[in-house]
XYZ file of C-alpha atoms in Angstrom:
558
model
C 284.899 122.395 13.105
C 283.569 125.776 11.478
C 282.983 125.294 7.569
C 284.034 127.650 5.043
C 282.044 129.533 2.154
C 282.972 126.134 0.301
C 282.533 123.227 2.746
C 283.973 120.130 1.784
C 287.102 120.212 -1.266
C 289.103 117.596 -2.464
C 293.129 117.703 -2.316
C 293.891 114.737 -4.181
C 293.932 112.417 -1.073
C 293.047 114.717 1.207
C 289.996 116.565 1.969
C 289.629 119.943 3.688
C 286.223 120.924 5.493
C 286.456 125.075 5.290
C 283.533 126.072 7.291
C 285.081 129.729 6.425
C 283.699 131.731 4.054
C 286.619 131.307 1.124
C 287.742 129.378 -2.063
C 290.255 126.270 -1.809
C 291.629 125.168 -5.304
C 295.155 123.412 -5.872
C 298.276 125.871 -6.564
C 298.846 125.458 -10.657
C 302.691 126.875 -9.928
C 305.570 125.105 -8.916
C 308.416 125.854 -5.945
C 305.971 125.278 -2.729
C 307.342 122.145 -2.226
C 309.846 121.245 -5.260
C 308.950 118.120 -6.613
C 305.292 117.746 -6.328
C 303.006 118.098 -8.541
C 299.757 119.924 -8.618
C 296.818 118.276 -7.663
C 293.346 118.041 -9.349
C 291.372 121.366 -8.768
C 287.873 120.425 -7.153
C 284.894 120.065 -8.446
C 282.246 122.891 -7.707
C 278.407 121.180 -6.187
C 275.447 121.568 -8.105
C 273.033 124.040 -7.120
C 270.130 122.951 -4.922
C 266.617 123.223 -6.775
C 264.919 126.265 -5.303
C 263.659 129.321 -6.664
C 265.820 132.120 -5.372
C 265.393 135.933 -5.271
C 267.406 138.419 -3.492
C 264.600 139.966 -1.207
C 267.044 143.160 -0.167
C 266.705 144.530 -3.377
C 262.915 145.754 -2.737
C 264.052 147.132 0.087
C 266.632 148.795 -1.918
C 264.396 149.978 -4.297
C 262.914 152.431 -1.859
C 265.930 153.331 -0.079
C 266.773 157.073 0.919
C 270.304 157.261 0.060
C 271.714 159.901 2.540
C 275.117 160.068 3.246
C 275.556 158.123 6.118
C 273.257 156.333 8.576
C 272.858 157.534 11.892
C 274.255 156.367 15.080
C 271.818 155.829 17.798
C 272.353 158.903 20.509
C 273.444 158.268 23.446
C 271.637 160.998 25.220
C 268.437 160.854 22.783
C 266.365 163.787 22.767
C 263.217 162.529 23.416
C 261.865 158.784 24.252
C 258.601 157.939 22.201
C 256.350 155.953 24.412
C 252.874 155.544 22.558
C 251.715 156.542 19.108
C 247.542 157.301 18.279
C 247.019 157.002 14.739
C 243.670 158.509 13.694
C 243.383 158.278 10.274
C 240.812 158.338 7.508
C 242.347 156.657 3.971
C 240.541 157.130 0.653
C 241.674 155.648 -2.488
C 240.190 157.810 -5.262
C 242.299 160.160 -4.868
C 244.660 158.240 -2.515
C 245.069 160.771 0.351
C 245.418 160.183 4.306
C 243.853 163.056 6.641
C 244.045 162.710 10.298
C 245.508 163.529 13.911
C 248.379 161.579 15.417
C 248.709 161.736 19.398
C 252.536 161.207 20.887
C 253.165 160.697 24.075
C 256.976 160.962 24.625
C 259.202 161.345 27.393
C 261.637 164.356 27.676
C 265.171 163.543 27.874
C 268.145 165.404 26.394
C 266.100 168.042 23.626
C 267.739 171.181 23.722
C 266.055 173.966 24.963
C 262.250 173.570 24.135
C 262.051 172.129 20.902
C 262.345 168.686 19.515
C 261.584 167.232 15.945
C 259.152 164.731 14.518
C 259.916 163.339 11.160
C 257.348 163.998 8.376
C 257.572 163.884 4.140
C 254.997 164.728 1.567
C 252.443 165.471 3.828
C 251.310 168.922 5.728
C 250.815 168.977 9.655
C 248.102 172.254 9.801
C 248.167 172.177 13.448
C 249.810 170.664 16.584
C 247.811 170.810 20.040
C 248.499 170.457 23.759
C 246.133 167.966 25.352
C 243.792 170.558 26.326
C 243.473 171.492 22.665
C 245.915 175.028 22.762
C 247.670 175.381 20.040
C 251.632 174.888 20.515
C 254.088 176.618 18.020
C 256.016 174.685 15.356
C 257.742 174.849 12.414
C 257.122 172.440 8.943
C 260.249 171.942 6.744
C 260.596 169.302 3.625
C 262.174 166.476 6.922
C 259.558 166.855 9.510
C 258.162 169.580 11.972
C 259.663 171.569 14.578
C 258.102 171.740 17.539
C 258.291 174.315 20.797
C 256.925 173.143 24.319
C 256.052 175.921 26.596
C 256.839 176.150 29.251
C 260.331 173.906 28.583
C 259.961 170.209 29.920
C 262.486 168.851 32.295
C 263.921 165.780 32.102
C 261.668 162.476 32.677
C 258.665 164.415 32.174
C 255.157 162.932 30.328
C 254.711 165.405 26.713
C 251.605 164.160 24.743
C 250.470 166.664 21.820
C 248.021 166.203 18.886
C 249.223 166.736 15.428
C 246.636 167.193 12.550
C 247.816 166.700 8.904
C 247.070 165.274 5.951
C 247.560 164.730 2.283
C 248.257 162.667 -0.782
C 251.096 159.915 0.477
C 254.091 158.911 -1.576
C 256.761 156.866 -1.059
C 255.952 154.521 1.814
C 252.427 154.200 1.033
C 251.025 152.370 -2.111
C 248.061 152.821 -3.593
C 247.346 149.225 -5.324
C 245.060 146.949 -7.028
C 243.793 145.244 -4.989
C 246.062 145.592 -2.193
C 246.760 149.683 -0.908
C 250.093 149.117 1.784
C 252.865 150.674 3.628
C 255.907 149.278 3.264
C 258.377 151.804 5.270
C 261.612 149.948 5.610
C 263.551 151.450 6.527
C 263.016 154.939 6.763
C 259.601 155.275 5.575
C 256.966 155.848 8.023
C 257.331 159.413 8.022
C 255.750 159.538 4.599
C 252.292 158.266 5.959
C 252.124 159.565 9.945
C 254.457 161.946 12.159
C 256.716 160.085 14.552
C 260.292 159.725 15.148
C 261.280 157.795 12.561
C 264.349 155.729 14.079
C 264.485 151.841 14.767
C 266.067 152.701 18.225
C 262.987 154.610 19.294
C 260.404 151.952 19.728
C 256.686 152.540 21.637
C 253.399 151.009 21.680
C 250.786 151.972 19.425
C 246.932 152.541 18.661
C 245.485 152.575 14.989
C 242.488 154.008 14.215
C 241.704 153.778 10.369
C 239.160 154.418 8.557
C 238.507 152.642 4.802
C 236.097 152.494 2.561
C 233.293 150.074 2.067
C 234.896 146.768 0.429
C 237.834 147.302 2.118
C 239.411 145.091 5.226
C 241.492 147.173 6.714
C 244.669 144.573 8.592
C 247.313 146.572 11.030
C 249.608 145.592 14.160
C 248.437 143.857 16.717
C 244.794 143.018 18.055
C 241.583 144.013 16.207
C 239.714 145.195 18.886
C 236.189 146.572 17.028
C 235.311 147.316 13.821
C 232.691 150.251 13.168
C 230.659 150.305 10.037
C 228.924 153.551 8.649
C 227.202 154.103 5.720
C 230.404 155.107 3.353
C 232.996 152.606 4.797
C 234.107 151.112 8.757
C 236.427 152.216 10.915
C 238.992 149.573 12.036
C 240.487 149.856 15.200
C 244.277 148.044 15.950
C 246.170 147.999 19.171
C 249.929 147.232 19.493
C 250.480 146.610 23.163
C 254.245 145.527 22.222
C 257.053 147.993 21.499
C 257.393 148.536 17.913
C 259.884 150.119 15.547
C 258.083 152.649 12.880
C 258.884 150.952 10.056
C 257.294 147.992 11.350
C 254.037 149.509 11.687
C 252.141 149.156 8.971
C 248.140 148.754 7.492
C 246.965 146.673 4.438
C 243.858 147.251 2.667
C 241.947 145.505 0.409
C 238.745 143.108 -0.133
C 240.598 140.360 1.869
C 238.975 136.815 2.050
C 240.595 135.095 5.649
C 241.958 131.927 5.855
C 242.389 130.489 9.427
C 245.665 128.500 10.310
C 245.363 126.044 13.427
C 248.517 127.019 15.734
C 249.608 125.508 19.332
C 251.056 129.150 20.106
C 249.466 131.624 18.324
C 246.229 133.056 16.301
C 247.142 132.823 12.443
C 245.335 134.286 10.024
C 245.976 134.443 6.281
C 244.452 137.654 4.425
C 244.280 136.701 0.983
C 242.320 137.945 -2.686
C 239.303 135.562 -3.113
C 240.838 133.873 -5.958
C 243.985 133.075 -3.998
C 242.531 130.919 -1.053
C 243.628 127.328 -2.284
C 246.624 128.852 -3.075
C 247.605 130.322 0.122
C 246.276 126.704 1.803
C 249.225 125.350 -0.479
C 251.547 127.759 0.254
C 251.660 128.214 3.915
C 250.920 124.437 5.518
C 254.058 124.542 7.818
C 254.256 127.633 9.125
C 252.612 126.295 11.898
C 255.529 124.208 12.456
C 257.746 126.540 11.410
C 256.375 128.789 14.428
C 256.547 126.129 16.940
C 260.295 125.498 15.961
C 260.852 129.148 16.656
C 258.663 129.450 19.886
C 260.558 126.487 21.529
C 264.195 126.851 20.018
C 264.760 130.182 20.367
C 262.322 132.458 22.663
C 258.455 132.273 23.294
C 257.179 133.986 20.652
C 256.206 137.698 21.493
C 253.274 138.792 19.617
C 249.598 138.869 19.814
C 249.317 137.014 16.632
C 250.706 136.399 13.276
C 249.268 137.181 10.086
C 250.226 136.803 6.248
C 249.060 140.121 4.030
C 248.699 139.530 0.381
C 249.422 142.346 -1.535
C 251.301 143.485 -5.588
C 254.254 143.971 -3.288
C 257.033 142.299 -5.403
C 258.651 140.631 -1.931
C 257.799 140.327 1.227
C 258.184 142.193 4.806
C 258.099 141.800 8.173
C 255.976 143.961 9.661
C 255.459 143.014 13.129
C 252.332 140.531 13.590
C 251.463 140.968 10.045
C 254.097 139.717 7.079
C 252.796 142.005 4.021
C 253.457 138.942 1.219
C 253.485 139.476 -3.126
C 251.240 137.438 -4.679
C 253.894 135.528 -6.829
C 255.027 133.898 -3.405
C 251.774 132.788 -2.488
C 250.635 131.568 -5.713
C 253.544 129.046 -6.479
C 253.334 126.335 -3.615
C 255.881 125.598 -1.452
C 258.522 126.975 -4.456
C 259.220 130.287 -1.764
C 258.927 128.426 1.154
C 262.290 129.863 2.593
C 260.795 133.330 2.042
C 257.766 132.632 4.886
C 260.711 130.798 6.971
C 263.169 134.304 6.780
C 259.682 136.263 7.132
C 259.057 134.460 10.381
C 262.234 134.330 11.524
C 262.514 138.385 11.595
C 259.552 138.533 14.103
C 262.984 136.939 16.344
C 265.650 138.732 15.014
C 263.769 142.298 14.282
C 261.056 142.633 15.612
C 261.317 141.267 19.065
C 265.158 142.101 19.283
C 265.380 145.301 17.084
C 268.929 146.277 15.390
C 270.700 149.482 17.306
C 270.704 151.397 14.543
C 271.327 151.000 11.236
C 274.962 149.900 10.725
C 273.572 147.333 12.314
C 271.453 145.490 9.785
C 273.180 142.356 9.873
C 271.599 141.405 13.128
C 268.035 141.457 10.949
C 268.745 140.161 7.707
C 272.057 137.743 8.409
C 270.259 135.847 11.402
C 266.662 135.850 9.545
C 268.612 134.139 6.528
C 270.833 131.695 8.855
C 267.633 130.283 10.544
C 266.126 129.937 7.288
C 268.530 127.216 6.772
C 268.702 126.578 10.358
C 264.632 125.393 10.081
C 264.959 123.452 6.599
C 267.647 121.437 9.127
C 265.292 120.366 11.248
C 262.478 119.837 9.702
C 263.631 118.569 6.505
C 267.382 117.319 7.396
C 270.686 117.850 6.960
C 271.137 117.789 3.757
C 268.539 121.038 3.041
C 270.255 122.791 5.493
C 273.511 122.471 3.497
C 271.734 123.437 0.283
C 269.942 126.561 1.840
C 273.688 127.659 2.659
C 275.358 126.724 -1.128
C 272.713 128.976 -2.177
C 274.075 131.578 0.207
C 277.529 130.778 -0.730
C 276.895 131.230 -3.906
C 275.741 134.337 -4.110
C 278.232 135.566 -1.856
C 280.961 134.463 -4.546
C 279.221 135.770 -6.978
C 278.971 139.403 -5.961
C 282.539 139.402 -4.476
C 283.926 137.728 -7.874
C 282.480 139.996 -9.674
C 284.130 142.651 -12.102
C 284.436 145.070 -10.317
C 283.740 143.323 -6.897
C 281.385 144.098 -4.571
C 283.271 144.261 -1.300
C 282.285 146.053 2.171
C 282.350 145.060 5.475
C 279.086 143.902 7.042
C 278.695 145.883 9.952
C 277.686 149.309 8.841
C 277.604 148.745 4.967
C 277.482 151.757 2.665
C 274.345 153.679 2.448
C 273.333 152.238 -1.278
C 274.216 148.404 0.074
C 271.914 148.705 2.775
C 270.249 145.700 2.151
C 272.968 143.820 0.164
C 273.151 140.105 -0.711
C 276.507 140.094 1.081
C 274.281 141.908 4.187
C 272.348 138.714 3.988
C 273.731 135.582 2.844
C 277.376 136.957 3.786
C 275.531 137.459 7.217
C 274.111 134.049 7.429
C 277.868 132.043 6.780
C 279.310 134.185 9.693
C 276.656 132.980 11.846
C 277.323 129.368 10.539
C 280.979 130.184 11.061
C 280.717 131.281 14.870
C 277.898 128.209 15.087
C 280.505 125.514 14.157
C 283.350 127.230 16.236
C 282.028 127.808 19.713
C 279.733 124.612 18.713
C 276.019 124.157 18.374
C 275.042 123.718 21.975
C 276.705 126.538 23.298
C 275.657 128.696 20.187
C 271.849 127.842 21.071
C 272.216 128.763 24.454
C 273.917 132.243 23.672
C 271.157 133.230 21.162
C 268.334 132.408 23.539
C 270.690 134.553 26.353
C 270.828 137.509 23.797
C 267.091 137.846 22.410
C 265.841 136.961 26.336
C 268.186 139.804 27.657
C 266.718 142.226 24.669
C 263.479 141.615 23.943
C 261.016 144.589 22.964
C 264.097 146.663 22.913
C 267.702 147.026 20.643
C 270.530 145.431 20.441
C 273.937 145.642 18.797
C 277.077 143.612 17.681
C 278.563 144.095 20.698
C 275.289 142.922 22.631
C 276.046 139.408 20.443
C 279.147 138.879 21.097
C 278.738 139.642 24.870
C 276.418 136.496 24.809
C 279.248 134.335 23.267
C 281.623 134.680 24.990
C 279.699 134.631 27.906
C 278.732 130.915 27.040
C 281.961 129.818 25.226
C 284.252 131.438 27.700
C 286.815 132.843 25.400
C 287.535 135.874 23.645
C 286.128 135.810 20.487
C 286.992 139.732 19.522
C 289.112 138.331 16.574
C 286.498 137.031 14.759
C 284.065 139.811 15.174
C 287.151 142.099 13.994
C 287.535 140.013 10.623
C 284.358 139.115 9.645
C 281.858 141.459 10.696
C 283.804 144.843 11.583
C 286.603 145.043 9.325
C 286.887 142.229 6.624
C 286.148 142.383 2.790
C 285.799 139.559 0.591
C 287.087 136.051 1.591
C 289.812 133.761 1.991
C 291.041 132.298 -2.024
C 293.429 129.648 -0.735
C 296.160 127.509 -3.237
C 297.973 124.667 -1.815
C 299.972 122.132 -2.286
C 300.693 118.847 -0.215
C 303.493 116.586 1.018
C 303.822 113.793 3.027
C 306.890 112.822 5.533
C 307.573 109.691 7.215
C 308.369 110.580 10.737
C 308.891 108.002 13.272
C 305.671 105.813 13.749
C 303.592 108.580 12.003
C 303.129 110.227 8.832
C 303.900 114.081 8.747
C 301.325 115.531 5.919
C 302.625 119.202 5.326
C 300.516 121.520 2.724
C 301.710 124.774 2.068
C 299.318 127.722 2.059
C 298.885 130.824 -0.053
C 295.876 133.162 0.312
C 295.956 135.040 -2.911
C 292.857 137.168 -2.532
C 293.780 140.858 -4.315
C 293.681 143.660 -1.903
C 291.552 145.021 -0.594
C 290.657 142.099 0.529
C 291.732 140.741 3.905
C 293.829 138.027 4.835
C 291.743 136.029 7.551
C 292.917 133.661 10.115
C 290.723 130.508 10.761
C 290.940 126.771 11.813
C 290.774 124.327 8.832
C 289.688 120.864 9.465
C 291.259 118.281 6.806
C 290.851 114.369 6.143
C 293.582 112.439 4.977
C 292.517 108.878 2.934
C 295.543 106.583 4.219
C 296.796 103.448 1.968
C 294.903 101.412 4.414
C 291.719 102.083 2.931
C 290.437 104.404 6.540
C 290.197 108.523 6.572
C 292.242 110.134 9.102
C 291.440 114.133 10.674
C 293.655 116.794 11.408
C 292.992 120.111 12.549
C 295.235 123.444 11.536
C 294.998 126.895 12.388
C 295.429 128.908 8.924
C 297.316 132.322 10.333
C 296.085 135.893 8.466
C 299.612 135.619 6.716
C 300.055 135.395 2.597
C 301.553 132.258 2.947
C 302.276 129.677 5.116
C 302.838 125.645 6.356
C 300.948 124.030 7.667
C 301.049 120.108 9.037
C 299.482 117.562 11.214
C 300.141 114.039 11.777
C 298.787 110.581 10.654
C 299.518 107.053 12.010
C 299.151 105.678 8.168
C 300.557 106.348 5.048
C 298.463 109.398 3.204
């Protein structure tokens, strides 16, 4: 049956298993049932011993609010197809000069002119391919640019833009570690390009660093060229990518080799860190074969851990840019490398529509967190990964005043939310436990197979559901993804009927969550303990109604 935000309760002599996310505590008031008294409220589980951290707020932290996120087009203006970065990077004074090539196909631009997105840094020219100069335009979003004569649509434009500058933002000049870290709309602070996750294209890097610097990007390292001042590293990202997955590390890296049935793994790490990372990251190995067979083979050239000051950790595709606090404390962050992995699945290989969308990257990433410590560890650390979940999601929606909004297309400053995540991760336990594990499985591994190295939305999930479960399951996308906010806060009281042969065992139901919050339907499994020393299951269907009976049947007494 689907658990609840608070799993298994006790009603006196009954249990309920509410695999949805809400509260269940005995009604303190009298008149449900005259004559019966309130039972003993529950008694809340301890919290499992891991270090937590909410790892959307350094995404946060570098959020753009705007007022709104776009939607992806529907006739976009242009399709990027392969990105050139040529780029030298000094440090002293951090500044980034170069030319970017785009190749793009033309699709619905108006006119002549499309737009590249660029911030804090100054394109002085743009070129054709046979070096002309083409007109364009520089404002503080990006460039304007005019393609004589005008393309039609489906034809090949590639053009040269040369700029340069001192970076901010995105890019972060560190000790030792200089980054990017462009989630999720900060690319265009370090190279032109059209700075949407819908927009994805292969890519070349080209970067040059200076000497005592090991230079780690997307991709395969296909040469390294050293002059007398520094070496020029050269990357190649055969795979569509998303911008603000691309990415380049820099620092005096010392690598530390992982031995992997499906991949190369590589960990880039400060000198002093080496045993550290060895301690750290021992079953990601595993962790990547549980992936590779489970879900999808995985889809990139290699994977690589980036140690960095970062205070987090992200995703970039191929090469997870890691803080040094999470590599230098054992297996204590463990989950982190697990939801870091898990992204290069739900992300990278199957990238969000847009982003209203976000719950398909952060939500799954933190379910198969869980969904790993279950099988390799058991049971039992899968339902302490999701307590921890639970309890943040509590927590903020509890909260005075509480933070409530739908997960699909969250406001602009809750982006990256811990309801985003963690409220993200019970839906997905939710829907696991209702359409059941097997078929579940078999949906997620039709949905990433059916988008892989392209987007996909909400609706693109729940096509795959239904598809394997065979029933409509619009109702609970509606509630809990689309439209709900907060959870189900249920008070209840019992009473038991002899009727017949059987025992009728009627508990009355009130969901007393305050608006705004919704009033959710959901199944509610619930064990009766009968005078004959056995436990007996029923199964109700809790209507989206303020109050309500509802009974099942046991052979013995309750």
């Amino acid at each position: 049956m689907p658990r609840l935000l608070c799993c298994v309760l006790w009603l006196g002599t009954l249990w309920a298993s509410l695999a949805w996310a809400g509260e269940l505590v005995p009604d303190s008031g009298k008149g449900l049932f005259p004559g019966d008294d309130p039972l003993d409220p529950a008694h809340a589980s301890p919290s499992p011993p891991w270090a937590d951290l909410h790892l959307g707020a350094f995404e946060g932290r570098r959020l753009a609010l705007q007022s709104n996120w776009p939607a992806a087009e529907d006739q976009p203006p242009i399709d990027m197809l392969h990105y050139n970065i040529d780029v030298a990077l000094s440090l002293f004074p951090p500044t980034i000069n170069g030319t970017v090539t785009v190749t793009l196909r033309w699709q619905y631009a108006p006119g002549n002119t499309f737009r590249l997105d660029l911030k804090g840094l100054t394109a002085s020219a743009v070129k054709d391919c046979n070096g002309n100069p083409i007109p364009f335009t520089q404002d503080s979003d990006g460039l304007e640019i005019t393609v004589n004569p005008a393309p039609t649509f489906g034809d090949i434009v590639r053009l040269d833009v040369d700029y340069g500058g001192t970076p901010t933002g995105a890019y972060v000049t560190g000790n030792p570690t200089t980054y990017t870290f462009a989630e999720p709309n900060g690319a265009r602070h370090w190279f032109p390009c059209r700075d949407v996750p819908w927009d994805k294209a292969t890519m070349r890097l080209a970067a040059w660093a200076p000497s005592g610097q090991k230079l780690v990007s997307n991709g395969v390292l296909d040469s390294t060229i050293v002059d007398s001042a520094g070496a020029t590293w050269y990357w190649r990202e055969d795979h569509p990518i998303a911008t603000y997955l691309i990415a380049v590390a820099m620092a005096n890296f010392t690598q530390v080799h992982a031995t992997s049935s499906v991949v190369p793994m590589t960990w880039h790490v400060w000198a002093w860190d080496v045993l550290e990372a060895q301690q750290a990251f021992p079953n990601v190995p595993a962790m990547m074969d549980f992936f590779h067979t489970t879900l999808h083979p995985y889809g990139f050239d290699k994977y690589d851990n980036v140690e960095s000051t970062f205070s987090g950790a992200m995703e970039h595709q191929s090469c997870t840019l890691f803080g040094s606090h999470l590599i230098q404390s054992g297996l204590t962050w463990e989950w982190v490398h697990t939801h870091e992995l898990a992204h290069h699945w739900f992300g990278n290989l199957v990238t969000l529509r847009d982003w209203r969308e976000i719950w398909l990257n952060e939500g799954f990433a933190t379910f198969y967190d869980a969904v790993w410590h279950e099988a390799f560890y058991g049971p039992a650390k899968f339902d302490q990964r999701m307590q921890v979940f639970e309890n943040t999601v509590f927590n903020l929606e509890n909260e005075d005043p509480p933070l409530l909004h739908t997960i699909f297309d969250p406001p602009p400053a809750h982006l990256f939310s811990g309801l985003v995540y963690r409220k993200g991760a019970w839906i997905l336990r939710m829907l696991r436990d209702l359409v059941t594990k097997p078929v579940f499985d078999d949906a997620i591994r039709d949905y990433l197979a059916a988008h892989a190295y392209g987007n996909a939305s909400t609706e693109d999930l729940r096509a795959a559901m239904e598809a394997r479960y065979g029933q409509p399951l619009d109702w609970f996308f509606d509630q809990w993804v689309y439209n709900g906010l907060g959870h189900p806060d249920l008070r209840y009281a019992p009473k038991y009927t002899k009727f017949g042969d059987t025992w009728l065992v009627q508990i009355n139901l009130k969901q007393v969550q305050p608006p705004p919050q919704t009033l959710y339907a959901f199944p509610l499994e619930i064990q009766a303990d009968v005078l004959s020393g056995g436990t007996e299951l029923g199964t109700v269907w809790v209507q989206a109604l303020p109050e309500q009976v509802v009974s099942f049947t046991t052979v013995d007494r309750p």
